[in-house]
PDB file of C-alpha atoms and ligand atoms in Angstrom:
ATOM      1  CA  MET P  27       0.061  -0.106   0.308  1.00  0.00           C
ATOM      2  CA  ALA P  28       3.055   2.561   0.229  1.00  0.00           C
ATOM      3  CA  LYS P  29       4.064   2.465  -2.916  1.00  0.00           C
ATOM      4  CA  LYS P  30       0.312   3.629  -4.269  1.00  0.00           C
ATOM      5  CA  LYS P  31       0.167   7.624  -4.105  1.00  0.00           C
ATOM      6  CA  GLY P  32      -2.665   8.375  -2.076  1.00  0.00           C
ATOM      7  CA  SER P  33      -4.743  12.106  -2.540  1.00  0.00           C
ATOM      8  CA  ILE P  34      -7.637  13.541  -0.729  1.00  0.00           C
ATOM      9  CA  GLU P  35     -11.173  14.172  -3.079  1.00  0.00           C
ATOM     10  CA  VAL P  36     -13.404  16.167  -2.121  1.00  0.00           C
ATOM     11  CA  ILE P  37     -16.861  16.537  -3.514  1.00  0.00           C
ATOM     12  CA  THR P  38     -18.727  19.737  -2.055  1.00  0.00           C
ATOM     13  CA  GLY P  39     -21.560  21.892  -2.645  1.00  0.00           C
ATOM     14  CA  PRO P  40     -25.355  22.347  -1.559  1.00  0.00           C
ATOM     15  CA  MET P  41     -28.108  19.219  -1.366  1.00  0.00           C
ATOM     16  CA  PHE P  42     -29.348  18.918  -4.649  1.00  0.00           C
ATOM     17  CA  SER P  43     -25.982  19.205  -6.380  1.00  0.00           C
ATOM     18  CA  GLY P  44     -24.994  15.977  -7.438  1.00  0.00           C
ATOM     19  CA  LYS P  45     -21.961  14.857  -4.941  1.00  0.00           C
ATOM     20  CA  THR P  46     -22.948  11.360  -4.424  1.00  0.00           C
ATOM     21  CA  GLU P  47     -24.260  10.909  -7.529  1.00  0.00           C
ATOM     22  CA  GLU P  48     -20.848  11.848  -8.278  1.00  0.00           C
ATOM     23  CA  LEU P  49     -18.536  10.024  -5.855  1.00  0.00           C
ATOM     24  CA  ILE P  50     -20.207   6.894  -7.054  1.00  0.00           C
ATOM     25  CA  ARG P  51     -19.436   7.526 -10.075  1.00  0.00           C
ATOM     26  CA  ARG P  52     -15.682   7.873  -9.673  1.00  0.00           C
ATOM     27  CA  VAL P  53     -15.737   4.743  -7.127  1.00  0.00           C
ATOM     28  CA  ALA P  54     -17.647   2.447  -9.910  1.00  0.00           C
ATOM     29  CA  ARG P  55     -14.558   3.569 -12.346  1.00  0.00           C
ATOM     30  CA  ALA P  56     -12.680   2.539  -9.835  1.00  0.00           C
ATOM     31  CA  GLU P  57     -14.922  -1.434  -9.799  1.00  0.00           C
ATOM     32  CA  ILE P  58     -14.209  -1.190 -13.440  1.00  0.00           C
ATOM     33  CA  ALA P  59     -10.766  -0.916 -13.100  1.00  0.00           C
ATOM     34  CA  LYS P  60     -11.037  -3.673 -10.469  1.00  0.00           C
ATOM     35  CA  ILE P  61      -9.533  -1.575  -8.373  1.00  0.00           C
ATOM     36  CA  PRO P  62     -10.465  -2.133  -4.465  1.00  0.00           C
ATOM     37  CA  TYR P  63     -11.909   0.215  -2.643  1.00  0.00           C
ATOM     38  CA  ALA P  64     -14.439   0.459   0.156  1.00  0.00           C
ATOM     39  CA  LEU P  65     -17.255   2.738   0.486  1.00  0.00           C
ATOM     40  CA  PHE P  66     -18.188   4.222   3.752  1.00  0.00           C
ATOM     41  CA  LYS P  67     -21.416   6.624   5.825  1.00  0.00           C
ATOM     42  CA  PRO P  68     -22.146   8.064   8.870  1.00  0.00           C
ATOM     43  CA  MET P  69     -23.808   5.415  10.408  1.00  0.00           C
ATOM     44  CA  PHE P  70     -27.894   7.362  11.380  1.00  0.00           C
ATOM     45  CA  ASP P  71     -28.286   8.232   7.617  1.00  0.00           C
ATOM     46  CA  THR P  72     -30.560   5.892   7.387  1.00  0.00           C
ATOM     47  CA  ARG P  73     -32.660   7.757   4.789  1.00  0.00           C
ATOM     48  CA  TYR P  74     -32.620   5.188   2.319  1.00  0.00           C
ATOM     49  CA  SER P  75     -31.007   1.704   3.189  1.00  0.00           C
ATOM     50  CA  GLU P  76     -29.041   0.601   5.638  1.00  0.00           C
ATOM     51  CA  ASN P  77     -25.290  -1.087   3.716  1.00  0.00           C
ATOM     52  CA  GLU P  78     -25.750   0.829   0.771  1.00  0.00           C
ATOM     53  CA  ILE P  79     -25.998   4.266  -0.536  1.00  0.00           C
ATOM     54  CA  VAL P  80     -28.289   5.516  -3.288  1.00  0.00           C
ATOM     55  CA  SER P  81     -27.950   8.589  -4.910  1.00  0.00           C
ATOM     56  CA  HIS P  82     -31.024  10.416  -5.661  1.00  0.00           C
ATOM     57  CA  ASP P  83     -31.411   8.514  -8.967  1.00  0.00           C
ATOM     58  CA  ASN P  84     -30.746   5.368  -7.714  1.00  0.00           C
ATOM     59  CA  LYS P  85     -27.506   4.638  -8.123  1.00  0.00           C
ATOM     60  CA  ILE P  86     -26.648   2.294  -5.376  1.00  0.00           C
ATOM     61  CA  LEU P  87     -23.314   0.658  -3.939  1.00  0.00           C
ATOM     62  CA  SER P  88     -22.700  -0.726  -0.949  1.00  0.00           C
ATOM     63  CA  ALA P  89     -21.204   1.090   1.865  1.00  0.00           C
ATOM     64  CA  LYS P  90     -20.738   0.505   5.492  1.00  0.00           C
ATOM     65  CA  PRO P  91     -21.643   2.583   7.994  1.00  0.00           C
ATOM     66  CA  VAL P  92     -19.238   3.265  11.653  1.00  0.00           C
ATOM     67  CA  MET P  93     -20.088   4.709  14.563  1.00  0.00           C
ATOM     68  CA  ASN P  94     -17.170   7.914  13.845  1.00  0.00           C
ATOM     69  CA  ALA P  95     -14.770   8.006  11.828  1.00  0.00           C
ATOM     70  CA  LYS P  96     -12.283   6.310  13.377  1.00  0.00           C
ATOM     71  CA  GLU P  97     -13.935   2.759  12.113  1.00  0.00           C
ATOM     72  CA  ILE P  98     -12.628   3.692   8.524  1.00  0.00           C
ATOM     73  CA  LEU P  99      -9.042   3.219   9.155  1.00  0.00           C
ATOM     74  CA  GLY P 100      -9.809  -0.144  10.195  1.00  0.00           C
ATOM     75  CA  PHE P 101     -12.115  -0.662   7.731  1.00  0.00           C
ATOM     76  CA  SER P 102      -9.846   0.351   4.875  1.00  0.00           C
ATOM     77  CA  ILE P 103      -6.559  -1.545   4.682  1.00  0.00           C
ATOM     78  CA  ASP P 104      -7.343  -3.442   1.608  1.00  0.00           C
ATOM     79  CA  ALA P 105      -8.941  -0.692  -0.518  1.00  0.00           C
ATOM     80  CA  ASP P 106      -7.379   1.926  -2.672  1.00  0.00           C
ATOM     81  CA  ILE P 107     -10.007   4.147  -2.667  1.00  0.00           C
ATOM     82  CA  ILE P 108     -11.272   5.122   0.298  1.00  0.00           C
ATOM     83  CA  GLY P 109     -15.003   7.391  -0.070  1.00  0.00           C
ATOM     84  CA  ILE P 110     -17.344   9.645   2.132  1.00  0.00           C
ATOM     85  CA  ASP P 111     -20.683  10.728   1.627  1.00  0.00           C
ATOM     86  CA  GLU P 112     -22.601  12.555   4.249  1.00  0.00           C
ATOM     87  CA  ALA P 113     -19.491  12.972   5.550  1.00  0.00           C
ATOM     88  CA  GLN P 114     -20.382  16.806   6.840  1.00  0.00           C
ATOM     89  CA  PHE P 115     -21.908  14.001   9.759  1.00  0.00           C
ATOM     90  CA  PHE P 116     -18.378  13.669  11.131  1.00  0.00           C
ATOM     91  CA  ASN P 117     -16.590  15.432  13.684  1.00  0.00           C
ATOM     92  CA  GLN P 118     -13.041  16.727  12.991  1.00  0.00           C
ATOM     93  CA  GLU P 119     -11.224  13.705  12.698  1.00  0.00           C
ATOM     94  CA  LEU P 120     -12.153  13.037   9.772  1.00  0.00           C
ATOM     95  CA  ILE P 121      -9.886  15.422   9.129  1.00  0.00           C
ATOM     96  CA  ASP P 122      -7.158  13.226  11.090  1.00  0.00           C
ATOM     97  CA  THR P 123      -8.650   9.929   9.879  1.00  0.00           C
ATOM     98  CA  CYS P 124      -8.117  11.631   5.981  1.00  0.00           C
ATOM     99  CA  VAL P 125      -5.002  12.599   6.432  1.00  0.00           C
ATOM    100  CA  LYS P 126      -3.558   8.541   7.747  1.00  0.00           C
ATOM    101  CA  LEU P 127      -5.064   7.196   4.558  1.00  0.00           C
ATOM    102  CA  ALA P 128      -3.593   9.205   1.857  1.00  0.00           C
ATOM    103  CA  ASN P 129      -0.434   9.643   3.253  1.00  0.00           C
ATOM    104  CA  GLY P 130      -0.423   5.655   3.195  1.00  0.00           C
ATOM    105  CA  GLY P 131      -0.881   5.880  -0.545  1.00  0.00           C
ATOM    106  CA  VAL P 132      -5.079   5.447  -0.239  1.00  0.00           C
ATOM    107  CA  ARG P 133      -6.649   7.991  -2.590  1.00  0.00           C
ATOM    108  CA  VAL P 134      -9.233   9.634  -0.341  1.00  0.00           C
ATOM    109  CA  ILE P 135     -13.032  10.610  -2.520  1.00  0.00           C
ATOM    110  CA  VAL P 136     -14.828  12.630   0.357  1.00  0.00           C
ATOM    111  CA  ALA P 137     -18.788  14.805   0.087  1.00  0.00           C
ATOM    112  CA  GLY P 138     -20.159  16.658   1.760  1.00  0.00           C
ATOM    113  CA  LEU P 139     -21.605  19.863   2.552  1.00  0.00           C
ATOM    114  CA  ASP P 140     -19.708  22.913   2.456  1.00  0.00           C
ATOM    115  CA  MET P 141     -22.563  25.633   4.166  1.00  0.00           C
ATOM    116  CA  ASP P 142     -25.732  24.481   6.334  1.00  0.00           C
ATOM    117  CA  TYR P 143     -29.586  25.470   5.414  1.00  0.00           C
ATOM    118  CA  LEU P 144     -28.095  29.545   7.219  1.00  0.00           C
ATOM    119  CA  SER P 145     -24.652  29.377   4.946  1.00  0.00           C
ATOM    120  CA  LYS P 146     -22.334  29.733   7.407  1.00  0.00           C
ATOM    121  CA  PRO P 147     -20.045  26.430   6.912  1.00  0.00           C
ATOM    122  CA  PHE P 148     -20.442  23.162   8.264  1.00  0.00           C
ATOM    123  CA  GLN P 149     -17.487  21.596   9.900  1.00  0.00           C
ATOM    124  CA  PRO P 150     -15.652  19.065   8.508  1.00  0.00           C
ATOM    125  CA  ILE P 151     -16.228  20.090   6.020  1.00  0.00           C
ATOM    126  CA  PRO P 152     -14.184  23.338   5.201  1.00  0.00           C
ATOM    127  CA  ASN P 153     -11.290  21.708   6.960  1.00  0.00           C
ATOM    128  CA  ILE P 154     -10.319  18.560   4.724  1.00  0.00           C
ATOM    129  CA  ILE P 155     -10.566  21.410   1.813  1.00  0.00           C
ATOM    130  CA  GLY P 156      -8.439  22.995   3.797  1.00  0.00           C
ATOM    131  CA  VAL P 157      -6.357  19.658   3.713  1.00  0.00           C
ATOM    132  CA  ALA P 158      -7.286  18.447   0.167  1.00  0.00           C
ATOM    133  CA  ASP P 159      -5.655  18.443  -2.847  1.00  0.00           C
ATOM    134  CA  GLN P 160      -8.450  18.599  -4.870  1.00  0.00           C
ATOM    135  CA  VAL P 161     -11.526  20.278  -4.378  1.00  0.00           C
ATOM    136  CA  THR P 162     -14.679  19.993  -6.848  1.00  0.00           C
ATOM    137  CA  LYS P 163     -17.746  22.190  -6.173  1.00  0.00           C
ATOM    138  CA  LEU P 164     -20.703  21.935  -7.832  1.00  0.00           C
ATOM    139  CA  LYS P 165     -23.729  23.607  -8.029  1.00  0.00           C
ATOM    140  CA  ALA P 166     -28.088  23.042  -7.706  1.00  0.00           C
ATOM    141  CA  ILE P 167     -29.396  24.584 -10.051  1.00  0.00           C
ATOM    142  CA  CYS P 168     -32.313  27.652  -8.103  1.00  0.00           C
ATOM    143  CA  VAL P 169     -35.571  26.437  -8.470  1.00  0.00           C
ATOM    144  CA  GLU P 170     -36.947  30.016  -8.386  1.00  0.00           C
ATOM    145  CA  CYS P 171     -34.470  31.971 -10.541  1.00  0.00           C
ATOM    146  CA  GLY P 172     -33.413  29.004 -12.816  1.00  0.00           C
ATOM    147  CA  GLU P 173     -29.133  30.074 -11.854  1.00  0.00           C
ATOM    148  CA  ASP P 174     -26.752  27.831 -10.384  1.00  0.00           C
ATOM    149  CA  ALA P 175     -27.701  27.419  -6.999  1.00  0.00           C
ATOM    150  CA  GLY P 176     -25.291  26.807  -3.270  1.00  0.00           C
ATOM    151  CA  PHE P 177     -26.939  27.287  -1.114  1.00  0.00           C
ATOM    152  CA  THR P 178     -29.402  24.749   0.870  1.00  0.00           C
ATOM    153  CA  HIS P 179     -32.604  27.217   1.902  1.00  0.00           C
ATOM    154  CA  ARG P 180     -34.562  24.791   4.774  1.00  0.00           C
ATOM    155  CA  ILE P 181     -38.065  25.587   3.640  1.00  0.00           C
ATOM    156  CA  ASN P 182     -39.155  23.241   7.133  1.00  0.00           C
ATOM    157  CA  LYS P 183     -37.600  25.541  10.443  1.00  0.00           C
ATOM    158  CA  LYS P 184     -38.970  23.444  12.333  1.00  0.00           C
ATOM    159  CA  GLU P 185     -35.759  21.874  13.862  1.00  0.00           C
ATOM    160  CA  GLU P 186     -33.035  24.719  14.888  1.00  0.00           C
ATOM    161  CA  LYS P 187     -30.230  21.739  14.541  1.00  0.00           C
ATOM    162  CA  GLN P 188     -27.352  22.074  12.172  1.00  0.00           C
ATOM    163  CA  LEU P 189     -27.871  18.787  11.112  1.00  0.00           C
ATOM    164  CA  MET P 190     -29.340  18.314   7.918  1.00  0.00           C
ATOM    165  CA  LEU P 191     -31.063  14.962   6.739  1.00  0.00           C
ATOM    166  CA  GLY P 192     -31.115  14.801   3.037  1.00  0.00           C
ATOM    167  CA  GLU P 193     -34.951  15.022   2.894  1.00  0.00           C
ATOM    168  CA  LYS P 194     -36.300  16.812  -0.732  1.00  0.00           C
ATOM    169  CA  ASN P 195     -38.869  17.861   0.946  1.00  0.00           C
ATOM    170  CA  SER P 196     -37.746  19.245   3.316  1.00  0.00           C
ATOM    171  CA  TYR P 197     -34.928  22.060   1.630  1.00  0.00           C
ATOM    172  CA  GLU P 198     -34.416  23.742  -1.787  1.00  0.00           C
ATOM    173  CA  PRO P 199     -31.461  24.517  -3.845  1.00  0.00           C
ATOM    174  CA  LEU P 200     -31.276  28.537  -4.355  1.00  0.00           C
ATOM    175  CA  CYS P 201     -29.307  31.322  -5.308  1.00  0.00           C
ATOM    176  CA  ARG P 202     -27.280  33.108  -3.917  1.00  0.00           C
ATOM    177  CA  THR P 203     -29.938  36.643  -5.300  1.00  0.00           C
ATOM    178  CA  CYS P 204     -32.902  34.667  -4.044  1.00  0.00           C
ATOM    179  CA  PHE P 205     -31.068  32.276  -0.772  1.00  0.00           C
ATOM    180  CA  GLY P 206     -30.296  35.599   0.570  1.00  0.00           C
ATOM    181  CA  LYS P 207     -34.288  37.475   0.223  1.00  0.00           C
ATOM    182  CA  TYR P 208     -35.334  34.567   3.313  1.00  0.00           C
ATOM    183  CA  VAL P 209     -31.990  34.435   5.561  1.00  0.00           C
ATOM    184  CA  LYS P 210     -30.027  37.540   6.774  1.00  0.00           C
ATOM    185  CA  MET P 211     -25.808  36.446   5.465  1.00  0.00           C
TER     186      MET P 211
HETATM  187 ZN1   ZN E  14     -31.847  32.117  -7.482  1.00  0.00          ZN
END
């Protein structure tokens, strides 16, 4: 494992920008190339299926739910590519985990939200971006004006937690101008 060149890639952007689709696309290429990979997601992301990553357009790959970022290290011994979905739900340990894996020769691909529904930086993604080799910031489409959307607007304001689970009916992507009509930035 030590001879391979490790790296950290971040796929980020608002909800509905296709982060999981892009993660699946990159990992599926590894599968075709017969490169051993492992996919992880936070334990409580049970929106769809316990052991799978399912994109909004229903592409499916199996993913191991883990309680915390450190657990990923223990499950990653044979993998040359590690994919981590919904990474905003891990704590700052994820940075150390990603760096350790990359230094050990693993290509680490992290997908997650960079901002919460108030447009505040959503850790640990901004800190992972700081140590990443490559960052892809995707855009959704503003549901109000059709421009590129970089913000996630919460429609249902009952909960005040930063935590967001991706229920389509609770959130919508907006551009900066439209988002600014609802949330003071
Ligand atoms: Zn707009």
